CSV table of C-alpha atoms and ligand atoms in Angstrom, one decimal:
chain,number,residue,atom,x,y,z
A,197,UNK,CA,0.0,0.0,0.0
A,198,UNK,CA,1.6,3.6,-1.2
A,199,UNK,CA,1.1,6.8,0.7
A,200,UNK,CA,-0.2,8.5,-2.3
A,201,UNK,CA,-3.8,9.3,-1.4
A,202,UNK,CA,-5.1,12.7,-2.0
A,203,UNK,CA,-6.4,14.9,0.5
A,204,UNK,CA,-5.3,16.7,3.4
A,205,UNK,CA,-2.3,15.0,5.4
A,206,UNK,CA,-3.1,15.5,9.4
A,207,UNK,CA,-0.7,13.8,12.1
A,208,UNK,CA,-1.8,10.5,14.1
A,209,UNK,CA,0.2,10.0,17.0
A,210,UNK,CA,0.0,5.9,18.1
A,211,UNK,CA,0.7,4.6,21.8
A,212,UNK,CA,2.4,1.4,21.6
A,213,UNK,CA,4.5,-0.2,19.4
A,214,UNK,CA,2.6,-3.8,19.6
A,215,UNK,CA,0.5,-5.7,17.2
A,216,UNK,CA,-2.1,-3.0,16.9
A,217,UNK,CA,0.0,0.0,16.9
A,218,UNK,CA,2.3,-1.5,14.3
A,219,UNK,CA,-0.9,-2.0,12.1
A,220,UNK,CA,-2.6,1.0,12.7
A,221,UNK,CA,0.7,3.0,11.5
A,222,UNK,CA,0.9,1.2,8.6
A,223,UNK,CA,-2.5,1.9,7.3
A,224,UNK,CA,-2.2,5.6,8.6
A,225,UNK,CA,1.0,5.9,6.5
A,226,UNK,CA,-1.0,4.0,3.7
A,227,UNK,CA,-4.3,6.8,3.9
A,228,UNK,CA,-1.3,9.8,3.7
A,229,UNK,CA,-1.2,11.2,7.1
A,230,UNK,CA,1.9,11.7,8.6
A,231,UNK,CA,1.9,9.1,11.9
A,232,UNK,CA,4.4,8.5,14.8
A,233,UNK,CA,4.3,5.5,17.4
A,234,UNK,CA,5.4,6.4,21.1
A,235,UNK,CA,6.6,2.9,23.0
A,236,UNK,CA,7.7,2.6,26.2
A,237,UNK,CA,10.9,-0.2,25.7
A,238,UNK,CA,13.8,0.6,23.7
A,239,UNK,CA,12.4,-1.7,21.1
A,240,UNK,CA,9.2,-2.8,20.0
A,241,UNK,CA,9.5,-6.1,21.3
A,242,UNK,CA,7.3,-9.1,21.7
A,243,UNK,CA,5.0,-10.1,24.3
A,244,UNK,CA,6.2,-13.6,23.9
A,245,UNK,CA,6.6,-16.4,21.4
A,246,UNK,CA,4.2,-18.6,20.5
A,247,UNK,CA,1.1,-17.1,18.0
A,248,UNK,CA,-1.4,-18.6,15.1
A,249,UNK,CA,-3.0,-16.2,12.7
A,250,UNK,CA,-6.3,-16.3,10.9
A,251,UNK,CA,-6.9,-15.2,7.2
A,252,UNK,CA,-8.5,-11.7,7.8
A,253,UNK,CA,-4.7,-10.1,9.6
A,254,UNK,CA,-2.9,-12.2,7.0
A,255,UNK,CA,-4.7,-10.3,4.2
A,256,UNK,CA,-4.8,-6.8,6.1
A,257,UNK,CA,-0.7,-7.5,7.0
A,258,UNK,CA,0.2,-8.1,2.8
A,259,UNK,CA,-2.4,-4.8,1.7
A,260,UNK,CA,-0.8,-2.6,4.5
A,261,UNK,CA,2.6,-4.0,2.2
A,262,UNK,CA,4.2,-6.5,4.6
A,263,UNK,CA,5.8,-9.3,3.0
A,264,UNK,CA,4.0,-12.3,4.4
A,265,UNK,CA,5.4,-14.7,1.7
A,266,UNK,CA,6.6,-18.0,3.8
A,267,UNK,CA,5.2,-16.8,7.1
A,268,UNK,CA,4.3,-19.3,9.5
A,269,UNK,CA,3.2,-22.4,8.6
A,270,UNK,CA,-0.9,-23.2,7.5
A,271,UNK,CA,-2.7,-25.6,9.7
A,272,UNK,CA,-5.8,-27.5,9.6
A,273,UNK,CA,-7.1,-27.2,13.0
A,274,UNK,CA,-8.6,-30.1,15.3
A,275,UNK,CA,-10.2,-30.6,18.7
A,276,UNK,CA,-9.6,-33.9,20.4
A,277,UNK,CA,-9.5,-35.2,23.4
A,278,UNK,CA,-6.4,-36.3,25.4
A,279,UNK,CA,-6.7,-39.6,24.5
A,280,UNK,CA,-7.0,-38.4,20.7
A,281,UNK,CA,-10.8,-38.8,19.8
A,282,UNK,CA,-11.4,-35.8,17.5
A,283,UNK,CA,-14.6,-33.6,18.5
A,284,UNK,CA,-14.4,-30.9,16.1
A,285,UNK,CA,-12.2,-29.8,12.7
A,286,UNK,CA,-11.8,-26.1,12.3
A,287,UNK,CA,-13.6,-25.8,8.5
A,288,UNK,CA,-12.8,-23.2,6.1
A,289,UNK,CA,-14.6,-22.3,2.5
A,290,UNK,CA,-13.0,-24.0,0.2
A,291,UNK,CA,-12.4,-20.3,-1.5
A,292,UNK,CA,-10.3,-19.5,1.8
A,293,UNK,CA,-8.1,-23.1,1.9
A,294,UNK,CA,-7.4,-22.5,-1.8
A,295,UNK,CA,-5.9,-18.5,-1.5
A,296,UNK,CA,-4.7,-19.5,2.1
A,297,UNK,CA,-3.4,-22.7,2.1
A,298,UNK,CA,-4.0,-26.0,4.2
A,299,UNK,CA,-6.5,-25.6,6.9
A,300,UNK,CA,-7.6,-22.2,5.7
A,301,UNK,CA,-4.4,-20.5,6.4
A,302,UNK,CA,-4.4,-20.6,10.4
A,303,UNK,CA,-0.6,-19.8,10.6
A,304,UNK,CA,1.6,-21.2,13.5
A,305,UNK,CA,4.6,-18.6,13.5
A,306,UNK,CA,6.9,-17.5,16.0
A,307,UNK,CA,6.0,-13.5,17.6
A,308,UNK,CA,9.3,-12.4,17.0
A,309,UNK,CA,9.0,-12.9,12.6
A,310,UNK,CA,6.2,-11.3,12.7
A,311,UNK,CA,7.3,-7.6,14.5
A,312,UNK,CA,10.3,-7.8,12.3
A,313,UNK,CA,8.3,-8.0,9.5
A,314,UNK,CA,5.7,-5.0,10.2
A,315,UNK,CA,8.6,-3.1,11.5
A,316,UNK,CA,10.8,-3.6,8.0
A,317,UNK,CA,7.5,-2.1,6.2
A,318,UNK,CA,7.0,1.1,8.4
A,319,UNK,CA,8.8,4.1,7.1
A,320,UNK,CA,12.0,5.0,9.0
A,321,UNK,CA,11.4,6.9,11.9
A,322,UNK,CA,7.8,6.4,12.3
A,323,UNK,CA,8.6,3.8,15.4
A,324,UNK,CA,9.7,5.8,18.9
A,325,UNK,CA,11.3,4.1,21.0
A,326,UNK,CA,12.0,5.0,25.0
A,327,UNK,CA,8.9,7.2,25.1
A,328,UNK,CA,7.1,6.2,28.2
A,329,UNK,CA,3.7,8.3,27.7
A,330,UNK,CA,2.5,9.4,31.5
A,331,UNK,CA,-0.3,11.3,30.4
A,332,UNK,CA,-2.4,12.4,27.6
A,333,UNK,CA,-4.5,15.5,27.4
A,334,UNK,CA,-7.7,16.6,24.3
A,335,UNK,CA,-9.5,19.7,23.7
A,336,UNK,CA,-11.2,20.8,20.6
A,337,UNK,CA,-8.0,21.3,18.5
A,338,UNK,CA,-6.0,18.6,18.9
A,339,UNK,CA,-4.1,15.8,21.7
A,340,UNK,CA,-1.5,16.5,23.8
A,341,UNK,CA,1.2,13.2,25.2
A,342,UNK,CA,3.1,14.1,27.7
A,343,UNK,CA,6.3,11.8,28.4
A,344,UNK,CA,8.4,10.5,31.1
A,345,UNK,CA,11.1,12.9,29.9
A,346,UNK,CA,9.3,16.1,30.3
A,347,UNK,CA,8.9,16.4,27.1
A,348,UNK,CA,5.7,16.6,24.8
A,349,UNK,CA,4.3,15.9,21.6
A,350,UNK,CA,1.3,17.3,19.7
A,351,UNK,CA,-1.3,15.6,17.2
A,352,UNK,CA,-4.5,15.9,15.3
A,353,UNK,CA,-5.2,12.0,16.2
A,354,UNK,CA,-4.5,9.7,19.1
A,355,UNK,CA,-4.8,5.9,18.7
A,356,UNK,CA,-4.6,4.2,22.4
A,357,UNK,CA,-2.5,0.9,21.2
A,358,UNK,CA,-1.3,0.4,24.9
A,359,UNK,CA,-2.4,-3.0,25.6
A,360,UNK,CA,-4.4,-4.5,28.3
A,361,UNK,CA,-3.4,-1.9,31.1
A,362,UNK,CA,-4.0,0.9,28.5
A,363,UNK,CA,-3.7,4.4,29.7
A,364,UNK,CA,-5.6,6.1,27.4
A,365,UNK,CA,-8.6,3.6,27.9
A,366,UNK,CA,-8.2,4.5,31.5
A,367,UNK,CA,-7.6,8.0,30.8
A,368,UNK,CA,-10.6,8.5,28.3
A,369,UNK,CA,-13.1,6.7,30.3
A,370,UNK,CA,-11.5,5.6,34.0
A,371,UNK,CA,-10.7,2.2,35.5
A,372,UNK,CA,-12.4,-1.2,34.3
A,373,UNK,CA,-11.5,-4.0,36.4
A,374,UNK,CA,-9.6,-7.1,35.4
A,375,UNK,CA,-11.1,-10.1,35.1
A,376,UNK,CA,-9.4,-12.7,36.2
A,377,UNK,CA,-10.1,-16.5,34.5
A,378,UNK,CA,-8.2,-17.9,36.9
A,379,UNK,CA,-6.3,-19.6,34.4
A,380,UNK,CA,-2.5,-19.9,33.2
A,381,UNK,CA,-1.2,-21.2,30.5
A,382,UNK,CA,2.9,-23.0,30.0
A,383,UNK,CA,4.1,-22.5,26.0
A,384,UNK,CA,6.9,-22.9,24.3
A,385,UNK,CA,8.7,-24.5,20.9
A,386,UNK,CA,11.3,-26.4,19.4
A,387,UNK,CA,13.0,-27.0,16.1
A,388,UNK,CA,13.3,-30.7,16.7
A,389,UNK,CA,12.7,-32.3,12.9
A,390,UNK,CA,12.7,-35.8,14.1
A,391,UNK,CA,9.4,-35.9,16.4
A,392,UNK,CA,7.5,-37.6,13.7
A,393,UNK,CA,3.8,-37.8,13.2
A,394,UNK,CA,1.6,-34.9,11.9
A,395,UNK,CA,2.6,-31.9,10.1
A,396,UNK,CA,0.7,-28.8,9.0
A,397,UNK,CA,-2.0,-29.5,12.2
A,398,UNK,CA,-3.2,-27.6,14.9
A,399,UNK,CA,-4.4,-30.1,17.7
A,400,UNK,CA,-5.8,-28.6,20.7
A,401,UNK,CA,-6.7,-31.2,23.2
A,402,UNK,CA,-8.4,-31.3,26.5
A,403,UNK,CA,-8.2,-33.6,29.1
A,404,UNK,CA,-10.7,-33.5,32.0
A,405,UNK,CA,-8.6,-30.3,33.5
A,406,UNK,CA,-5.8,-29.6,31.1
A,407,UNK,CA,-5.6,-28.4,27.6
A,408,UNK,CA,-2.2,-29.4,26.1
A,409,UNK,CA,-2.1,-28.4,22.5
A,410,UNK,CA,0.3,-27.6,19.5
A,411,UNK,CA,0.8,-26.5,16.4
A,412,UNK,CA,3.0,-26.7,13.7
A,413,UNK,CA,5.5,-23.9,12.8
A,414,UNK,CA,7.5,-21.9,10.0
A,415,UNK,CA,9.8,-19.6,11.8
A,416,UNK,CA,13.0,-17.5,9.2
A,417,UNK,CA,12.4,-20.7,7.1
A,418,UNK,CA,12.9,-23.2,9.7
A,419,UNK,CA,9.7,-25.3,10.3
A,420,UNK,CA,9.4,-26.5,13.4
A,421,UNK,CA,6.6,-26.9,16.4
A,422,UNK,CA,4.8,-25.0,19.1
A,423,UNK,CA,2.7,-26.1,21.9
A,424,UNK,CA,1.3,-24.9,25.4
A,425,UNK,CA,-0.2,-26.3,28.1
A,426,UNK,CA,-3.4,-25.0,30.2
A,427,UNK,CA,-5.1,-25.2,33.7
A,428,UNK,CA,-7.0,-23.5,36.1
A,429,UNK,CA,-4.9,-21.7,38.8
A,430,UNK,CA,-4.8,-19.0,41.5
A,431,UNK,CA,-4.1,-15.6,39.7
A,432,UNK,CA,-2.4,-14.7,43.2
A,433,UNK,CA,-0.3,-17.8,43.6
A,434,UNK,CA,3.3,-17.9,42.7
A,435,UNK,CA,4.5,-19.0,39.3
A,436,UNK,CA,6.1,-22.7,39.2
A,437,UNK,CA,9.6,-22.4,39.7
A,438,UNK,CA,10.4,-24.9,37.5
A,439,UNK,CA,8.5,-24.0,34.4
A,440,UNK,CA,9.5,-26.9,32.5
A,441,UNK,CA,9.1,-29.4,34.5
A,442,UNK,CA,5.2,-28.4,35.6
A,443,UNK,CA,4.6,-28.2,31.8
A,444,UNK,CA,6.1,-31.6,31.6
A,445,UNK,CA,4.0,-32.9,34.1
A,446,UNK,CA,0.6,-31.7,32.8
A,447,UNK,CA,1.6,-32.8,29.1
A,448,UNK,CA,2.0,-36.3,30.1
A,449,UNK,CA,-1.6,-37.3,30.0
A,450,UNK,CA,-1.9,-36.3,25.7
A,451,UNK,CA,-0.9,-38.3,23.0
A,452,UNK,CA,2.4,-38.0,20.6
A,453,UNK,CA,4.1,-35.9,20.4
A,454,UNK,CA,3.3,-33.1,23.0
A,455,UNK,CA,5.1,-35.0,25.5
A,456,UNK,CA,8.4,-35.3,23.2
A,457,UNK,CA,8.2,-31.7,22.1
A,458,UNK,CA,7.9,-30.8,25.5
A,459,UNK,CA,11.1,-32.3,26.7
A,460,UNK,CA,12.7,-31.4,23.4
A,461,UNK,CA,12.1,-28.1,23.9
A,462,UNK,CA,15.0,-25.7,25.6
A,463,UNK,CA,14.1,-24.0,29.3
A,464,UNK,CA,15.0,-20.5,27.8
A,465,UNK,CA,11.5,-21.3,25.5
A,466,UNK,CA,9.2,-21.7,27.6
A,467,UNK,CA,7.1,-18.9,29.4
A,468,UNK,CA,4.0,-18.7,31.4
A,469,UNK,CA,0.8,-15.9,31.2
A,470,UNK,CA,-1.6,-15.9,33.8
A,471,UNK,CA,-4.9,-15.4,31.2
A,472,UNK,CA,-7.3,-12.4,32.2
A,473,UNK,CA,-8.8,-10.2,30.0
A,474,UNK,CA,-11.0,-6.6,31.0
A,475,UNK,CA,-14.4,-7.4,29.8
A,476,UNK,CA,-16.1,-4.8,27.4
A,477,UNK,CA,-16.5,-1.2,26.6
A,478,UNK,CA,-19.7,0.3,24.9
A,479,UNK,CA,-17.8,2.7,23.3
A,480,UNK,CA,-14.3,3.3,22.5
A,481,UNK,CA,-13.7,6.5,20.9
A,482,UNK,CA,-14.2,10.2,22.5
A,483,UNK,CA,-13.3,13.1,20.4
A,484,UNK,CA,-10.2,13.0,18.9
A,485,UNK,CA,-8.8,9.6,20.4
A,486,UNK,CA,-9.6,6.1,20.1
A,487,UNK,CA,-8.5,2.4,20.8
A,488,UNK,CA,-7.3,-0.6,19.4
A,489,UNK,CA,-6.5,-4.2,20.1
A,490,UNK,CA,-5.9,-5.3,23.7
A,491,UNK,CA,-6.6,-1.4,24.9
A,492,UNK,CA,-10.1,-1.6,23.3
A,493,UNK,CA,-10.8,-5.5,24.0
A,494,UNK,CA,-8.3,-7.4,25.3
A,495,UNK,CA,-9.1,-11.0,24.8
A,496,UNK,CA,-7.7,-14.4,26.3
A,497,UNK,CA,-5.4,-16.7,24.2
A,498,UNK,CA,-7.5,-19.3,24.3
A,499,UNK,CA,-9.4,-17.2,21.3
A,500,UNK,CA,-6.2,-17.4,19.5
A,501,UNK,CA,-7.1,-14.1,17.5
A,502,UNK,CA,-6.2,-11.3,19.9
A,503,UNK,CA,-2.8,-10.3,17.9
A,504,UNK,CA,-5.0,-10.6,14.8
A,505,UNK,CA,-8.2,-8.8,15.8
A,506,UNK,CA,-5.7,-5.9,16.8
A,507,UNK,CA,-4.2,-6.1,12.9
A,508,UNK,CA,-7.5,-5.5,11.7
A,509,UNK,CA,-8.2,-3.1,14.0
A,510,UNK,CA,-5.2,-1.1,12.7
A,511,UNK,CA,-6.2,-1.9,9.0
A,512,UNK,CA,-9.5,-0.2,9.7
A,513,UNK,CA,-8.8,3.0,11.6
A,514,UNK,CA,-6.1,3.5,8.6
A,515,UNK,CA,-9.5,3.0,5.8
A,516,UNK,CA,-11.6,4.8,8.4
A,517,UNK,CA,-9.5,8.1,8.4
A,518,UNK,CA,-8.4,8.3,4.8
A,519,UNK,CA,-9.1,11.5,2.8
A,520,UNK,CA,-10.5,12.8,6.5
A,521,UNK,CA,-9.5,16.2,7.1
A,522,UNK,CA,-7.9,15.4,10.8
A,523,UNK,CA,-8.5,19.1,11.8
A,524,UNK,CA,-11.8,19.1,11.9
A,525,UNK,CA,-13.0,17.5,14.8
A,526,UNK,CA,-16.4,16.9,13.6
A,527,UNK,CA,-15.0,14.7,10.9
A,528,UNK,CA,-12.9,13.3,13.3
A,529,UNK,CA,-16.0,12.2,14.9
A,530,UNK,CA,-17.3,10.6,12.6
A,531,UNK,CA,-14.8,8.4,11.4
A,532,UNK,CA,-13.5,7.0,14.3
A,533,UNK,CA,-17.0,6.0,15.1
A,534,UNK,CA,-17.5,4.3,11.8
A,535,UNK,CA,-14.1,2.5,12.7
A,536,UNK,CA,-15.3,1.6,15.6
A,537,UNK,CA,-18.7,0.5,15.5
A,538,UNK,CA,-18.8,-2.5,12.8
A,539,UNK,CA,-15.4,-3.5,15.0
A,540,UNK,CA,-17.3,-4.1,18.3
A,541,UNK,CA,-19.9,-7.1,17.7
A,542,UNK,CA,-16.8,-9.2,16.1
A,543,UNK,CA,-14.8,-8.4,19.0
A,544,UNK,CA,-16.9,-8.6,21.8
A,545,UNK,CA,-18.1,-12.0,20.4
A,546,UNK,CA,-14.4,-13.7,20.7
A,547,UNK,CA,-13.7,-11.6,23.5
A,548,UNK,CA,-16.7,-13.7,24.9
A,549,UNK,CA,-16.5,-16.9,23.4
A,550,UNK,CA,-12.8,-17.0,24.5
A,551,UNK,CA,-13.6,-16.2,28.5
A,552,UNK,CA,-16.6,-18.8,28.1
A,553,UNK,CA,-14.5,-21.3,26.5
A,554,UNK,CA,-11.5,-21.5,29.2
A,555,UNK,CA,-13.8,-21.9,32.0
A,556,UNK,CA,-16.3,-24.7,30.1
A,557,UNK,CA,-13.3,-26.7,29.4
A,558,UNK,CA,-11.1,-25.5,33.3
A,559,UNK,CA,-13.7,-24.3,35.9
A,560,UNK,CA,-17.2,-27.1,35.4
A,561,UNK,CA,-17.7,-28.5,38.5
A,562,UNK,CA,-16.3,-31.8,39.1
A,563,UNK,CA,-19.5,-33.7,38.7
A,564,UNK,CA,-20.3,-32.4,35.6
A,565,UNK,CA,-17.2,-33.2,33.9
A,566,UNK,CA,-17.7,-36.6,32.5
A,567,UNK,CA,-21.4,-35.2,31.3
A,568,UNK,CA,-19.2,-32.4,29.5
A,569,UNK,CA,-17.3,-34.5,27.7
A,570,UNK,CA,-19.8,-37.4,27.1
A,571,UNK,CA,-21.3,-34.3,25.0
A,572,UNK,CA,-17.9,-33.5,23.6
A,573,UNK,CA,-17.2,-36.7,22.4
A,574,UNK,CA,-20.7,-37.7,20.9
A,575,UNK,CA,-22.4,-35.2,19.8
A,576,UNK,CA,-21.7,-32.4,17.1
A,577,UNK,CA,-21.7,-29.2,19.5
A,578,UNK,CA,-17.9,-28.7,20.1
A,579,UNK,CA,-17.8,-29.1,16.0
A,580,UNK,CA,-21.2,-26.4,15.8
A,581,UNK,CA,-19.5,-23.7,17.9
A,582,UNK,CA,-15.5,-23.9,17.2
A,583,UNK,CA,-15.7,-26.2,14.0
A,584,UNK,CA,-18.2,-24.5,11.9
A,585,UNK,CA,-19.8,-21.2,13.1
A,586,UNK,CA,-16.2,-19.8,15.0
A,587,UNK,CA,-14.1,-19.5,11.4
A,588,UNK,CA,-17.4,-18.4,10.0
A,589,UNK,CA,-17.5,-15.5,11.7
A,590,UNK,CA,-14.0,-14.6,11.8
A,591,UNK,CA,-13.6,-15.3,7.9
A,592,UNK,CA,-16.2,-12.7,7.3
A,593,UNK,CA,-13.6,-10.2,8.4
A,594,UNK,CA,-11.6,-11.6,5.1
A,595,UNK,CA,-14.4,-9.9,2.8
A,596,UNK,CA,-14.6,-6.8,4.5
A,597,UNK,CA,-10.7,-6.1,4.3
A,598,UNK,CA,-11.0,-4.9,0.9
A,599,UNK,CA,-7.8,-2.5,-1.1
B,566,LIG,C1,0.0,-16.9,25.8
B,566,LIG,C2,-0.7,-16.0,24.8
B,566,LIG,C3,-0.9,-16.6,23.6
B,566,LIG,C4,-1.6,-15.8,22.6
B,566,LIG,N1,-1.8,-16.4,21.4
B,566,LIG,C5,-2.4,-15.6,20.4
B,566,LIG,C6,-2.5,-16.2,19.1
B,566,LIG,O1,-2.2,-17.4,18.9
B,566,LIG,N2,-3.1,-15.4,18.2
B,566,LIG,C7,-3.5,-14.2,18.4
B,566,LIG,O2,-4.0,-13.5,17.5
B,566,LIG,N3,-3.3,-13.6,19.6
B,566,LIG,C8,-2.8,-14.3,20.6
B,566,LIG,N4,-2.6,-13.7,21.9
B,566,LIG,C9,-3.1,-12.4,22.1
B,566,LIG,C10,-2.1,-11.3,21.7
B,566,LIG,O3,-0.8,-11.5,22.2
B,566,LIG,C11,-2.6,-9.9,22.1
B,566,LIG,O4,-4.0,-9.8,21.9
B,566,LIG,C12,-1.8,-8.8,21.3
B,566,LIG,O5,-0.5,-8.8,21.7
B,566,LIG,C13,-2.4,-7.4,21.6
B,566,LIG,O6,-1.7,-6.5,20.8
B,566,LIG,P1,-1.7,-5.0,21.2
B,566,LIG,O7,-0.8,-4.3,20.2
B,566,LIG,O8,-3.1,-4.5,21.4
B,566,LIG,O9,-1.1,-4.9,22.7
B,566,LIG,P2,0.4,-5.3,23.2
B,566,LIG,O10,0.9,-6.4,22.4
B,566,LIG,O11,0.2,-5.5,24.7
B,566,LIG,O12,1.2,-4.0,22.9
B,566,LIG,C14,1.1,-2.8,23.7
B,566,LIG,C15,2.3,-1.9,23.6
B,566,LIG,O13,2.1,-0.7,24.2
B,566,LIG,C16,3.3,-0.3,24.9
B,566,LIG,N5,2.9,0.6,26.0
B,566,LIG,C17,1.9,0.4,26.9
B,566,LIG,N6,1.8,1.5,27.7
B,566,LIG,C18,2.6,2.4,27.2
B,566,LIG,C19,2.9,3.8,27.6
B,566,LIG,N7,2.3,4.3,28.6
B,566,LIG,N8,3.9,4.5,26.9
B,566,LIG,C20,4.5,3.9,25.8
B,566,LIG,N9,4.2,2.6,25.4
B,566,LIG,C21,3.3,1.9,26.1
B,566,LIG,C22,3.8,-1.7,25.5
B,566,LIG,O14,5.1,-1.6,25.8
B,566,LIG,C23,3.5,-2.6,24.3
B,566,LIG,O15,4.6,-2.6,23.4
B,566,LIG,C24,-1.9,-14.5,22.9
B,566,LIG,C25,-1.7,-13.9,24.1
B,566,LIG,C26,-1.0,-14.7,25.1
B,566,LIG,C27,-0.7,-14.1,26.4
């Protein structure tokens, strides 16, 4: 995508230099405003290392001119249980497995191939780093940041791409509380090329309490594998001090080869999240500022589309603000809510299904248990809600991300 659209160019400023930040510069640079992204680290570096991708961000990352050729590897996805019965395959339109690849194109890739390729299309100087933003201030005209440093910056536009503990979510409209789904999650990967078995899958199995999935992966041309581990924990208790080991322990109960990739896998890659997300806002844009990903919905992993709903996000405040005349905050108005407002049903429903998912499958009472999986296992519901209607509604996205 070239900057060449005419019309006036007005300046978007962008806090955070994540998934959504990156994509919303992109597309910002793309509609011809001149746009900036203010991160705290000295680089903008990954929240961690395992990640699968959907369609819709593959085909807003390639318009917005990142080179996605050989990213990740495609998966056909599958639900089983631990002892390998399959309950539900993830089914795409054959239109989308034929432009996308096997499975529909759910990628498994490594976090860190996927900054440096959103990072390699920005402009130079567009990404900021060592800018911790303490405060941000709005009137009629325009947005003010104010930094750690003392020093300020000054923009038409403000996109709040600050994650989960966003301040300008808290700033624009005050403290929502976590929630907690008392979960946590072990992940890690390995090149190992003599596991054996599958390639190009995506199994996520459950046991009674424990998911233990993985997936395969294309990482700089090595392909390799992925997986994590899941249960239900204390949000307050300490972290296992022997990371590996726990996620050895809770692997042992699945089938090849999530046991072997587990203990092929190197200490140094694996890492632990406690899961929580911050439920929903009914509206995410106030004058001249907005959100996007994790700020405006932060969603749980076990939707596996958080990084990409925050792609598209970025893809559409970029459509939403071309040709606008970012001085007039009428305008200004306007477009971000017609950004925003298509955005919040698709959200809000994986922000949802995601929560309702972990604690179906981590938190049913003991008794019900067998009774939950008697149902997984025989009937076709797992394969209604995650099989068929899930990659329904997320492949929609693919027809609305249009050049
Ligand atoms: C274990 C795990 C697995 C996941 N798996 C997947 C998956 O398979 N697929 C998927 O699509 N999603 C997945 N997700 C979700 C995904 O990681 C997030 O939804 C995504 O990172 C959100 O992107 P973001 O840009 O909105 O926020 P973030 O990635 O959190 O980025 C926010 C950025 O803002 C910066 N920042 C914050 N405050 C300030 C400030 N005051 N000043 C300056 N900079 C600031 C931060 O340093 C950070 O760089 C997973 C998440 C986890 C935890």
């Amino acid at each position: 995508m070239s900057s060449s659209t005419p019309g006036p160019r007005g300046r978007v400023a962008v806090l955070g230099g994540g998934p959504a930040g990156m994509a919303t510069a992109l597309s910002v640079h793309g509609a011809g405003h001149e746009v900036a992204i203010f991160e705290r680290y000295p680089e903008a570096r990954p929240a961690g290392n395992v990640l699968n991708l959907w369609p819709p961000p593959l085909k807003a990352l390639r318009l917005m001119g990142v080179d996605t050729e050989d990213l990740g590897a495609p998966c056909q996805t599958e639900f089983r249980s631990s002892k390998g019965r399959v309950r539900a395959v993830v089914r795409s339109a054959p239109e989308v497995v034929e432009q996308y690849g096997r499975g529909g194109g759910f990628i498994g890739l490594l976090r860190p191939e996927l900054y440096e390729r959103m990072l390699a299309a920005l402009p130079p100087g567009v990404l900021r780093t060592n800018q911790l933003v303490e405060r941000i201030e709005q009137d009629d005209r325009g947005v003010t940041l104010y930094f750690a440093d003392g020093t300020i910056h000054e923009a038409d536009v403000l996109v709040g791409a600050d994650g989960i503990n966003s301040l300008v979510r808290r700033t624009l409209w005050g403290e929502t509380p976590i929630r907690e789904h008392r979960l946590h999650t072990i992940a890690g990967f390995t090149f190992a090329d003599d596991i054996g078995g599958e390639t190009g899958m995506c199994v996520i199995s459950h046991g009674r309490r424990v998911q233990g999935s993985w997936t395969s992966i294309r990482h700089k041309g090595r392909s390799g594998y992925q997986w994590w581990v899941l249960e239900a924990t204390d949000p307050e208790a300490p972290a296992p001090t022997d990371l590996h080991a726990r996620a050895t322990e809770l692997g042992r109960e699945f089938l090849h080869p999530l046991p072997d990739l587990i203990e092929r896998t190197e200490p140094e890659n694996v890492q632990r999240w406690v899961l929580r997300d911050r439920g929903y806002l009914d509206q995410w844009s106030k004058g001249r500022i907005t959100l996007a990903g994790d700020a405006a919905h932060a969603t749980s992993p076990y939707a596996a589309y958080g990084a990409g709903m925050s792609i598209e996000d970025g893809w559409f405040i970029g459509r939403a603000l071309e040709g606008v005349d970012l001085t007039d905050l009428a305008a200004v108005r306007q477009a971000l809510q017609s950004y925003e407002e298509p955005r919040k049903p698709h959200t809000k429903f994986q922000v949802d299904m995601a929560y309702r998912n972990g604690q179906m499958f981590h938190h049913a009472p003991r008794p019900l248990q067998p009774i939950r999986d008697l149902v997984f296992d025989r009937t076709p519901f797992l394969q209604k809600v995650v099989g068929d209607t899930n990659p329904k509604e997320i492949n929609k996205q693919l027809a609305l991300i249009t050049d």
